[in-house]
PDB file of C-alpha atoms in Angstrom:
ATOM      1  CA  MET A   1     -65.677  35.440-108.754  1.00 55.00           C
ATOM      2  CA  ASN A   2     -67.203  33.582-105.623  1.00 60.00           C
ATOM      3  CA  ASP A   3     -69.149  31.252-107.818  1.00 62.00           C
ATOM      4  CA  SER A   4     -65.603  29.919-109.174  1.00 60.00           C
ATOM      5  CA  LEU A   5     -65.232  26.252-108.312  1.00 68.00           C
ATOM      6  CA  LEU A   6     -61.869  26.957-107.209  1.00 72.00           C
ATOM      7  CA  TYR A   7     -63.071  29.494-104.553  1.00 74.00           C
ATOM      8  CA  PRO A   8     -63.197  28.058-100.742  1.00 73.00           C
ATOM      9  CA  VAL A   9     -66.495  27.549 -99.645  1.00 78.00           C
ATOM     10  CA  GLN A  10     -67.749  26.984 -96.289  1.00 83.00           C
ATOM     11  CA  ASN A  11     -70.736  24.697 -95.467  1.00 87.00           C
ATOM     12  CA  ASN A  12     -71.762  22.018 -93.514  1.00 88.00           C
ATOM     13  CA  PHE A  13     -69.401  19.541 -95.006  1.00 87.00           C
ATOM     14  CA  ARG A  14     -66.156  22.080 -95.626  1.00 84.00           C
ATOM     15  CA  ASN A  15     -64.639  24.719 -93.489  1.00 83.00           C
ATOM     16  CA  GLU A  16     -62.004  27.091 -94.422  1.00 81.00           C
ATOM     17  CA  GLN A  17     -58.964  27.211 -91.852  1.00 84.00           C
ATOM     18  CA  LEU A  18     -56.039  29.713 -92.225  1.00 88.00           C
ATOM     19  CA  LEU A  19     -52.825  28.127 -91.918  1.00 92.00           C
ATOM     20  CA  ASN A  20     -50.599  31.186 -91.837  1.00 94.00           C
ATOM     21  CA  GLY A  21     -48.213  31.605 -89.237  1.00 96.00           C
ATOM     22  CA  TRP A  22     -44.619  30.582 -88.063  1.00 96.00           C
ATOM     23  CA  TRP A  23     -44.150  26.500 -88.764  1.00 95.00           C
ATOM     24  CA  LYS A  24     -41.333  24.212 -87.543  1.00 94.00           C
ATOM     25  CA  PHE A  25     -39.903  22.217 -90.481  1.00 92.00           C
ATOM     26  CA  GLN A  26     -37.133  19.537 -90.569  1.00 91.00           C
ATOM     27  CA  PHE A  27     -34.852  18.824 -93.437  1.00 91.00           C
ATOM     28  CA  ASP A  28     -34.691  14.944 -93.566  1.00 89.00           C
ATOM     29  CA  LEU A  29     -31.621  14.490 -95.711  1.00 86.00           C
ATOM     30  CA  GLU A  30     -31.319  10.537 -94.891  1.00 87.00           C
ATOM     31  CA  SER A  31     -35.109   9.579 -94.726  1.00 85.00           C
ATOM     32  CA  LYS A  32     -34.724   9.160 -90.896  1.00 83.00           C
ATOM     33  CA  VAL A  33     -38.367  10.037 -90.113  1.00 79.00           C
ATOM     34  CA  GLU A  34     -39.587   6.307 -89.408  1.00 77.00           C
ATOM     35  CA  GLN A  35     -36.126   5.110 -87.935  1.00 81.00           C
ATOM     36  CA  ASP A  36     -35.901   8.177 -85.400  1.00 80.00           C
ATOM     37  CA  GLU A  37     -39.631   8.187 -84.590  1.00 84.00           C
ATOM     38  CA  TRP A  38     -40.102  11.869 -85.490  1.00 82.00           C
ATOM     39  CA  MET A  39     -43.755  11.343 -85.481  1.00 82.00           C
ATOM     40  CA  THR A  40     -43.698  10.715 -81.786  1.00 86.00           C
ATOM     41  CA  LYS A  41     -40.562  12.298 -80.331  1.00 86.00           C
ATOM     42  CA  GLY A  42     -40.802  15.667 -82.145  1.00 87.00           C
ATOM     43  CA  LEU A  43     -38.307  17.076 -85.098  1.00 88.00           C
ATOM     44  CA  PRO A  44     -34.730  17.149 -83.817  1.00 90.00           C
ATOM     45  CA  ASN A  45     -33.479  20.114 -85.376  1.00 90.00           C
ATOM     46  CA  PRO A  46     -36.520  22.174 -86.562  1.00 93.00           C
ATOM     47  CA  VAL A  47     -36.325  25.228 -88.565  1.00 91.00           C
ATOM     48  CA  ASP A  48     -38.832  28.253 -88.016  1.00 94.00           C
ATOM     49  CA  MET A  49     -40.436  29.221 -91.354  1.00 93.00           C
ATOM     50  CA  PRO A  50     -43.118  31.797 -92.036  1.00 95.00           C
ATOM     51  CA  VAL A  51     -46.098  30.194 -94.112  1.00 93.00           C
ATOM     52  CA  PRO A  52     -46.861  31.325 -96.730  1.00 92.00           C
ATOM     53  CA  ALA A  53     -43.467  32.135 -98.283  1.00 90.00           C
ATOM     54  CA  SER A  54     -41.161  31.269-100.852  1.00 85.00           C
ATOM     55  CA  PHE A  55     -38.998  28.624 -99.895  1.00 79.00           C
ATOM     56  CA  ASN A  56     -35.819  29.073-101.926  1.00 80.00           C
ATOM     57  CA  GLU A  57     -35.860  32.939-100.700  1.00 87.00           C
ATOM     58  CA  LEU A  58     -35.690  31.646 -97.037  1.00 90.00           C
ATOM     59  CA  PHE A  59     -32.125  30.384 -97.026  1.00 89.00           C
ATOM     60  CA  SER A  60     -28.990  31.686 -97.964  1.00 90.00           C
ATOM     61  CA  LYS A  61     -27.093  28.265 -98.506  1.00 90.00           C
ATOM     62  CA  SER A  62     -27.164  26.512-101.656  1.00 90.00           C
ATOM     63  CA  LYS A  63     -27.620  23.069-100.191  1.00 89.00           C
ATOM     64  CA  GLU A  64     -30.978  24.474 -98.280  1.00 89.00           C
ATOM     65  CA  ARG A  65     -32.147  26.678-100.775  1.00 89.00           C
ATOM     66  CA  ASN A  66     -31.865  24.103-103.728  1.00 90.00           C
ATOM     67  CA  TYR A  67     -33.168  21.237-101.762  1.00 89.00           C
ATOM     68  CA  VAL A  68     -35.267  18.567-103.161  1.00 91.00           C
ATOM     69  CA  GLY A  69     -36.288  15.423-100.867  1.00 89.00           C
ATOM     70  CA  ASP A  70     -38.195  14.769 -97.724  1.00 89.00           C
ATOM     71  CA  PHE A  71     -39.012  17.698 -95.504  1.00 87.00           C
ATOM     72  CA  TRP A  72     -41.673  17.625 -92.293  1.00 88.00           C
TER      73      TRP A  72
END
């Protein structure tokens, strides 16, 4: 199985890095990321979420659980 094309391989050109942990995310209901300069000022109301996780199991409100749109 290690010879599979989808298996992560580390070499001089590729580096495997784990991204799991707690991340801060932001719902962008009105696509304001550029207008409000979130890239430089930071997320205004971030939500802490574990990564990896199932998005729809982390929220109890239907509006958040079924959200489709920009998410930073």
